[in-house]
Amino acid sequence: MKVSIFGASGATGLLLTERCLAAGYEVTALLRTPQTFPFLDRVRVVEGNAFDPAAVRQTVNGADIVLSALGARSLRKEDVLERAVPLIVAAMQQSGVKRIIALGSAGAEDTSLKKQPAWRRWIVQNIVYNTFLKWPVASQRAQLAALSGSGLDWTMVMPPMLLNSPGRGAYRIDGEALPRNGSSISRGDVADFMMLQIGNPQWVGNGVYIAG
């Protein structure tokens, strides 16, 4: 299995890379600064960034599957996903690679909070999504739109707040909305769930919510 990873040097991307290598997959990673990457000697490196169409195509070429852990690194307007995801989609379409599993966010859909208590729904929507996370949420919505219209076999995994704690191996998933009172989940559990989607057709063409 040949896997191409975008965002491999981020907190979740490192976990995905580690898991892919442990599974015996051949990994290609697009890296801006390969020298600091802890798995440098075990992956095929494409040096560059996800805003460079040529680097993106080189990363995708020959892959069986694409994993993306790209996302905003701050609360500012960064447009990372708005710029990068269409390039990844175009490269996959051109090279004939069909399967992509992307890390998203629970705020990507308008209906994400419908299973939450009313008080929590109001707080999260008005204070978190519409204020503090305004720009990251907008980016995640752009990512979902790009994947939905791509014609690819895509899955977008949509967690709430990500924690840098060890995975518990227990989590809830839902195809309609964020599980009730789901407020956080460990990156390890999200990475494990994303790995399980390799070869699993259940959530192809859909977003899926996950929470602890």
PDB file of C-alpha atoms in Angstrom:
ATOM      1  CA  MET A   1       0.000   0.000   0.000  1.00  0.00           C
ATOM      2  CA  LYS A   2       1.390   3.373  -1.056  1.00  0.00           C
ATOM      3  CA  VAL A   3       0.156   6.278   1.066  1.00  0.00           C
ATOM      4  CA  SER A   4       0.710   9.976   0.466  1.00  0.00           C
ATOM      5  CA  ILE A   5       0.357  12.231   3.509  1.00  0.00           C
ATOM      6  CA  PHE A   6      -0.258  15.970   3.596  1.00  0.00           C
ATOM      7  CA  GLY A   7       0.325  17.710   6.913  1.00  0.00           C
ATOM      8  CA  ALA A   8       2.625  14.886   8.003  1.00  0.00           C
ATOM      9  CA  SER A   9       4.675  17.113  10.313  1.00  0.00           C
ATOM     10  CA  GLY A  10       1.680  18.318  12.323  1.00  0.00           C
ATOM     11  CA  ALA A  11       0.500  16.791  15.578  1.00  0.00           C
ATOM     12  CA  THR A  12      -2.042  14.455  13.958  1.00  0.00           C
ATOM     13  CA  GLY A  13       0.029  13.968  10.804  1.00  0.00           C
ATOM     14  CA  LEU A  14       2.928  12.572  12.815  1.00  0.00           C
ATOM     15  CA  LEU A  15       0.598  10.005  14.378  1.00  0.00           C
ATOM     16  CA  LEU A  16      -0.739   9.011  10.960  1.00  0.00           C
ATOM     17  CA  THR A  17       2.799   8.669   9.588  1.00  0.00           C
ATOM     18  CA  GLU A  18       3.827   6.525  12.539  1.00  0.00           C
ATOM     19  CA  ARG A  19       0.817   4.255  12.104  1.00  0.00           C
ATOM     20  CA  CYS A  20       1.305   3.904   8.349  1.00  0.00           C
ATOM     21  CA  LEU A  21       4.932   2.914   8.805  1.00  0.00           C
ATOM     22  CA  ALA A  22       4.000   0.435  11.532  1.00  0.00           C
ATOM     23  CA  ALA A  23       1.499  -1.113   9.110  1.00  0.00           C
ATOM     24  CA  GLY A  24       4.243  -1.587   6.522  1.00  0.00           C
ATOM     25  CA  TYR A  25       2.914   1.000   4.076  1.00  0.00           C
ATOM     26  CA  GLU A  26       5.165   2.951   1.712  1.00  0.00           C
ATOM     27  CA  VAL A  27       4.792   6.587   2.763  1.00  0.00           C
ATOM     28  CA  THR A  28       5.354   9.744   0.752  1.00  0.00           C
ATOM     29  CA  ALA A  29       5.213  12.984   2.739  1.00  0.00           C
ATOM     30  CA  LEU A  30       5.163  16.571   1.512  1.00  0.00           C
ATOM     31  CA  LEU A  31       7.393  18.524   3.899  1.00  0.00           C
ATOM     32  CA  ARG A  32       8.473  22.151   4.052  1.00  0.00           C
ATOM     33  CA  THR A  33      11.422  21.400   6.358  1.00  0.00           C
ATOM     34  CA  PRO A  34      12.357  17.715   5.995  1.00  0.00           C
ATOM     35  CA  GLN A  35      15.420  18.080   8.222  1.00  0.00           C
ATOM     36  CA  THR A  36      13.280  18.223  11.370  1.00  0.00           C
ATOM     37  CA  PHE A  37      10.952  15.357  10.438  1.00  0.00           C
ATOM     38  CA  PRO A  38      11.407  12.428  12.867  1.00  0.00           C
ATOM     39  CA  PHE A  39      10.668   9.744  10.251  1.00  0.00           C
ATOM     40  CA  LEU A  40      12.908  11.235   7.574  1.00  0.00           C
ATOM     41  CA  ASP A  41      14.866   8.044   6.943  1.00  0.00           C
ATOM     42  CA  ARG A  42      11.711   5.934   6.531  1.00  0.00           C
ATOM     43  CA  VAL A  43       9.594   7.956   4.110  1.00  0.00           C
ATOM     44  CA  ARG A  44       9.858   9.254   0.575  1.00  0.00           C
ATOM     45  CA  VAL A  45      10.094  13.021   0.944  1.00  0.00           C
ATOM     46  CA  VAL A  46       8.789  15.651  -1.417  1.00  0.00           C
ATOM     47  CA  GLU A  47      10.203  18.989  -0.297  1.00  0.00           C
ATOM     48  CA  GLY A  48       7.804  21.868  -0.741  1.00  0.00           C
ATOM     49  CA  ASN A  49       4.404  23.044   0.435  1.00  0.00           C
ATOM     50  CA  ALA A  50       0.772  22.274  -0.277  1.00  0.00           C
ATOM     51  CA  PHE A  51       0.291  25.541  -2.165  1.00  0.00           C
ATOM     52  CA  ASP A  52       2.672  24.437  -4.939  1.00  0.00           C
ATOM     53  CA  PRO A  53       0.770  22.486  -7.623  1.00  0.00           C
ATOM     54  CA  ALA A  54       3.919  20.737  -8.856  1.00  0.00           C
ATOM     55  CA  ALA A  55       4.881  19.568  -5.357  1.00  0.00           C
ATOM     56  CA  VAL A  56       1.337  18.397  -4.704  1.00  0.00           C
ATOM     57  CA  ARG A  57       1.251  16.403  -7.950  1.00  0.00           C
ATOM     58  CA  GLN A  58       4.616  14.831  -7.150  1.00  0.00           C
ATOM     59  CA  THR A  59       3.328  13.802  -3.724  1.00  0.00           C
ATOM     60  CA  VAL A  60       0.139  12.253  -5.088  1.00  0.00           C
ATOM     61  CA  ASN A  61       1.624  10.426  -8.092  1.00  0.00           C
ATOM     62  CA  GLY A  62       1.713   6.658  -7.619  1.00  0.00           C
ATOM     63  CA  ALA A  63      -0.331   6.656  -4.411  1.00  0.00           C
ATOM     64  CA  ASP A  64      -3.050   4.159  -3.579  1.00  0.00           C
ATOM     65  CA  ILE A  65      -4.536   6.480  -0.989  1.00  0.00           C
ATOM     66  CA  VAL A  66      -4.105  10.044   0.277  1.00  0.00           C
ATOM     67  CA  LEU A  67      -4.297  11.095   3.912  1.00  0.00           C
ATOM     68  CA  SER A  68      -4.600  14.780   4.793  1.00  0.00           C
ATOM     69  CA  ALA A  69      -4.069  16.245   8.241  1.00  0.00           C
ATOM     70  CA  LEU A  70      -3.810  19.811   6.978  1.00  0.00           C
ATOM     71  CA  GLY A  71      -5.480  22.585   8.941  1.00  0.00           C
ATOM     72  CA  ALA A  72      -5.107  26.004  10.463  1.00  0.00           C
ATOM     73  CA  ARG A  73      -2.300  26.479  12.965  1.00  0.00           C
ATOM     74  CA  SER A  74      -3.854  29.581  14.547  1.00  0.00           C
ATOM     75  CA  LEU A  75      -7.188  31.356  14.899  1.00  0.00           C
ATOM     76  CA  ARG A  76      -6.271  33.875  12.205  1.00  0.00           C
ATOM     77  CA  LYS A  77      -7.482  33.816   8.612  1.00  0.00           C
ATOM     78  CA  GLU A  78      -4.900  31.514   7.023  1.00  0.00           C
ATOM     79  CA  ASP A  79      -6.770  29.996   4.034  1.00  0.00           C
ATOM     80  CA  VAL A  80      -4.671  26.821   4.233  1.00  0.00           C
ATOM     81  CA  LEU A  81      -7.493  24.469   3.314  1.00  0.00           C
ATOM     82  CA  GLU A  82      -9.079  26.869   0.826  1.00  0.00           C
ATOM     83  CA  ARG A  83      -5.816  26.967  -1.106  1.00  0.00           C
ATOM     84  CA  ALA A  84      -4.434  23.457  -0.620  1.00  0.00           C
ATOM     85  CA  VAL A  85      -7.402  21.104  -0.865  1.00  0.00           C
ATOM     86  CA  PRO A  86      -8.422  22.109  -4.422  1.00  0.00           C
ATOM     87  CA  LEU A  87      -4.822  21.476  -5.516  1.00  0.00           C
ATOM     88  CA  ILE A  88      -4.837  18.035  -3.889  1.00  0.00           C
ATOM     89  CA  VAL A  89      -8.188  17.227  -5.499  1.00  0.00           C
ATOM     90  CA  ALA A  90      -6.945  18.349  -8.922  1.00  0.00           C
ATOM     91  CA  ALA A  91      -3.732  16.323  -8.586  1.00  0.00           C
ATOM     92  CA  MET A  92      -5.701  13.216  -7.616  1.00  0.00           C
ATOM     93  CA  GLN A  93      -8.102  13.663 -10.521  1.00  0.00           C
ATOM     94  CA  GLN A  94      -5.212  14.056 -12.951  1.00  0.00           C
ATOM     95  CA  SER A  95      -3.282  11.059 -11.627  1.00  0.00           C
ATOM     96  CA  GLY A  96      -6.251   8.729 -11.183  1.00  0.00           C
ATOM     97  CA  VAL A  97      -5.911   8.399  -7.399  1.00  0.00           C
ATOM     98  CA  LYS A  98      -9.432   8.051  -5.988  1.00  0.00           C
ATOM     99  CA  ARG A  99      -9.322   7.618  -2.197  1.00  0.00           C
ATOM    100  CA  ILE A 100      -8.701  10.461   0.244  1.00  0.00           C
ATOM    101  CA  ILE A 101      -9.281  10.525   4.000  1.00  0.00           C
ATOM    102  CA  ALA A 102      -9.089  14.040   5.409  1.00  0.00           C
ATOM    103  CA  LEU A 103      -9.021  15.434   8.924  1.00  0.00           C
ATOM    104  CA  GLY A 104     -11.822  17.956   9.299  1.00  0.00           C
ATOM    105  CA  SER A 105     -13.710  19.571  12.150  1.00  0.00           C
ATOM    106  CA  ALA A 106     -17.126  19.205  13.745  1.00  0.00           C
ATOM    107  CA  GLY A 107     -17.954  22.772  12.733  1.00  0.00           C
ATOM    108  CA  ALA A 108     -17.881  22.018   9.016  1.00  0.00           C
ATOM    109  CA  GLU A 109     -21.636  21.448   8.690  1.00  0.00           C
ATOM    110  CA  ASP A 110     -24.618  23.555   9.792  1.00  0.00           C
ATOM    111  CA  THR A 111     -26.300  20.513  11.344  1.00  0.00           C
ATOM    112  CA  SER A 112     -23.295  19.439  13.419  1.00  0.00           C
ATOM    113  CA  LEU A 113     -24.806  20.515  16.756  1.00  0.00           C
ATOM    114  CA  LYS A 114     -28.350  19.219  16.367  1.00  0.00           C
ATOM    115  CA  LYS A 115     -27.874  16.409  18.917  1.00  0.00           C
ATOM    116  CA  GLN A 116     -26.476  18.730  21.602  1.00  0.00           C
ATOM    117  CA  PRO A 117     -28.485  20.149  24.517  1.00  0.00           C
ATOM    118  CA  ALA A 118     -29.960  23.563  23.611  1.00  0.00           C
ATOM    119  CA  TRP A 119     -27.741  25.489  26.011  1.00  0.00           C
ATOM    120  CA  ARG A 120     -24.579  23.883  24.680  1.00  0.00           C
ATOM    121  CA  ARG A 121     -25.695  24.300  21.084  1.00  0.00           C
ATOM    122  CA  TRP A 122     -26.132  28.065  21.642  1.00  0.00           C
ATOM    123  CA  ILE A 123     -22.753  28.472  23.337  1.00  0.00           C
ATOM    124  CA  VAL A 124     -20.798  26.480  20.767  1.00  0.00           C
ATOM    125  CA  GLN A 125     -22.497  28.055  17.754  1.00  0.00           C
ATOM    126  CA  ASN A 126     -22.441  31.685  18.907  1.00  0.00           C
ATOM    127  CA  ILE A 127     -19.318  31.900  21.015  1.00  0.00           C
ATOM    128  CA  VAL A 128     -17.044  29.192  19.625  1.00  0.00           C
ATOM    129  CA  TYR A 129     -17.917  28.712  15.938  1.00  0.00           C
ATOM    130  CA  ASN A 130     -19.062  32.259  15.136  1.00  0.00           C
ATOM    131  CA  THR A 131     -16.400  34.061  17.170  1.00  0.00           C
ATOM    132  CA  PHE A 132     -13.227  32.317  18.360  1.00  0.00           C
ATOM    133  CA  LEU A 133     -13.068  29.725  15.580  1.00  0.00           C
ATOM    134  CA  LYS A 134     -14.669  31.832  12.859  1.00  0.00           C
ATOM    135  CA  TRP A 135     -11.829  31.481  10.347  1.00  0.00           C
ATOM    136  CA  PRO A 136     -10.852  27.846  11.039  1.00  0.00           C
ATOM    137  CA  VAL A 137     -14.521  26.843  10.719  1.00  0.00           C
ATOM    138  CA  ALA A 138     -14.799  28.715   7.409  1.00  0.00           C
ATOM    139  CA  SER A 139     -11.745  26.799   6.169  1.00  0.00           C
ATOM    140  CA  GLN A 140     -13.237  23.467   7.182  1.00  0.00           C
ATOM    141  CA  ARG A 141     -16.451  24.298   5.342  1.00  0.00           C
ATOM    142  CA  ALA A 142     -14.415  25.118   2.257  1.00  0.00           C
ATOM    143  CA  GLN A 143     -12.614  21.780   2.568  1.00  0.00           C
ATOM    144  CA  LEU A 144     -15.909  19.895   2.802  1.00  0.00           C
ATOM    145  CA  ALA A 145     -17.243  21.713  -0.261  1.00  0.00           C
ATOM    146  CA  ALA A 146     -14.113  20.903  -2.270  1.00  0.00           C
ATOM    147  CA  LEU A 147     -14.230  17.228  -1.341  1.00  0.00           C
ATOM    148  CA  SER A 148     -17.988  16.923  -1.866  1.00  0.00           C
ATOM    149  CA  GLY A 149     -17.732  18.195  -5.415  1.00  0.00           C
ATOM    150  CA  SER A 150     -14.566  16.305  -6.313  1.00  0.00           C
ATOM    151  CA  GLY A 151     -15.937  13.020  -7.613  1.00  0.00           C
ATOM    152  CA  LEU A 152     -13.311  11.269  -5.467  1.00  0.00           C
ATOM    153  CA  ASP A 153     -13.849   8.525  -2.895  1.00  0.00           C
ATOM    154  CA  TRP A 154     -13.502  10.928  -0.003  1.00  0.00           C
ATOM    155  CA  THR A 155     -14.112  10.705   3.724  1.00  0.00           C
ATOM    156  CA  MET A 156     -13.829  13.679   6.063  1.00  0.00           C
ATOM    157  CA  VAL A 157     -13.391  12.814   9.738  1.00  0.00           C
ATOM    158  CA  MET A 158     -14.907  15.577  11.887  1.00  0.00           C
ATOM    159  CA  PRO A 159     -13.885  15.720  15.568  1.00  0.00           C
ATOM    160  CA  PRO A 160     -14.492  18.441  18.165  1.00  0.00           C
ATOM    161  CA  MET A 161     -11.513  19.798  20.148  1.00  0.00           C
ATOM    162  CA  LEU A 162      -8.394  17.668  19.676  1.00  0.00           C
ATOM    163  CA  LEU A 163      -6.368  16.724  22.752  1.00  0.00           C
ATOM    164  CA  ASN A 164      -2.693  15.771  22.815  1.00  0.00           C
ATOM    165  CA  SER A 165      -3.419  12.955  25.242  1.00  0.00           C
ATOM    166  CA  PRO A 166      -2.974   9.216  24.652  1.00  0.00           C
ATOM    167  CA  GLY A 167      -5.801   7.543  22.795  1.00  0.00           C
ATOM    168  CA  ARG A 168      -8.323   5.630  24.899  1.00  0.00           C
ATOM    169  CA  GLY A 169      -9.339   3.234  22.137  1.00  0.00           C
ATOM    170  CA  ALA A 170     -12.974   4.094  22.814  1.00  0.00           C
ATOM    171  CA  TYR A 171     -14.932   6.747  20.952  1.00  0.00           C
ATOM    172  CA  ARG A 172     -18.331   7.459  19.427  1.00  0.00           C
ATOM    173  CA  ILE A 173     -19.015   7.978  15.731  1.00  0.00           C
ATOM    174  CA  ASP A 174     -22.073   9.437  14.031  1.00  0.00           C
ATOM    175  CA  GLY A 175     -22.843  10.175  10.398  1.00  0.00           C
ATOM    176  CA  GLU A 176     -25.466  12.844  11.144  1.00  0.00           C
ATOM    177  CA  ALA A 177     -24.099  15.119  13.865  1.00  0.00           C
ATOM    178  CA  LEU A 178     -21.627  15.400  16.701  1.00  0.00           C
ATOM    179  CA  PRO A 179     -22.468  12.795  19.366  1.00  0.00           C
ATOM    180  CA  ARG A 180     -24.331  14.271  22.337  1.00  0.00           C
ATOM    181  CA  ASN A 181     -22.045  16.149  24.752  1.00  0.00           C
ATOM    182  CA  GLY A 182     -19.064  15.299  22.566  1.00  0.00           C
ATOM    183  CA  SER A 183     -16.622  18.097  23.337  1.00  0.00           C
ATOM    184  CA  SER A 184     -13.171  16.583  22.783  1.00  0.00           C
ATOM    185  CA  ILE A 185     -11.193  13.557  21.666  1.00  0.00           C
ATOM    186  CA  SER A 186      -7.530  12.570  21.612  1.00  0.00           C
ATOM    187  CA  ARG A 187      -5.542  12.902  18.404  1.00  0.00           C
ATOM    188  CA  GLY A 188      -4.492   9.286  18.855  1.00  0.00           C
ATOM    189  CA  ASP A 189      -8.069   8.051  18.657  1.00  0.00           C
ATOM    190  CA  VAL A 190      -8.729  10.221  15.598  1.00  0.00           C
ATOM    191  CA  ALA A 191      -5.594   8.901  13.884  1.00  0.00           C
ATOM    192  CA  ASP A 192      -6.646   5.319  14.677  1.00  0.00           C
ATOM    193  CA  PHE A 193     -10.095   5.921  13.213  1.00  0.00           C
ATOM    194  CA  MET A 194      -8.654   7.512  10.075  1.00  0.00           C
ATOM    195  CA  MET A 195      -6.407   4.481   9.605  1.00  0.00           C
ATOM    196  CA  LEU A 196      -9.431   2.181   9.898  1.00  0.00           C
ATOM    197  CA  GLN A 197     -10.988   3.953   6.913  1.00  0.00           C
ATOM    198  CA  ILE A 198      -8.269   2.628   4.612  1.00  0.00           C
ATOM    199  CA  GLY A 199     -10.086  -0.084   2.709  1.00  0.00           C
ATOM    200  CA  ASN A 200     -13.376   0.588   4.522  1.00  0.00           C
ATOM    201  CA  PRO A 201     -16.160   1.794   2.190  1.00  0.00           C
ATOM    202  CA  GLN A 202     -18.647   2.675   4.949  1.00  0.00           C
ATOM    203  CA  TRP A 203     -18.014   6.417   4.998  1.00  0.00           C
ATOM    204  CA  VAL A 204     -16.964   6.952   1.383  1.00  0.00           C
ATOM    205  CA  GLY A 205     -18.540  10.131   0.052  1.00  0.00           C
ATOM    206  CA  ASN A 206     -19.424  11.368   3.527  1.00  0.00           C
ATOM    207  CA  GLY A 207     -18.283  13.257   6.562  1.00  0.00           C
ATOM    208  CA  VAL A 208     -18.311  11.349   9.832  1.00  0.00           C
ATOM    209  CA  TYR A 209     -18.280  12.822  13.322  1.00  0.00           C
ATOM    210  CA  ILE A 210     -16.139  11.351  16.076  1.00  0.00           C
ATOM    211  CA  ALA A 211     -15.983  12.230  19.767  1.00  0.00           C
ATOM    212  CA  GLY A 212     -14.766  10.781  23.039  1.00  0.00           C
TER     213      GLY A 212
END
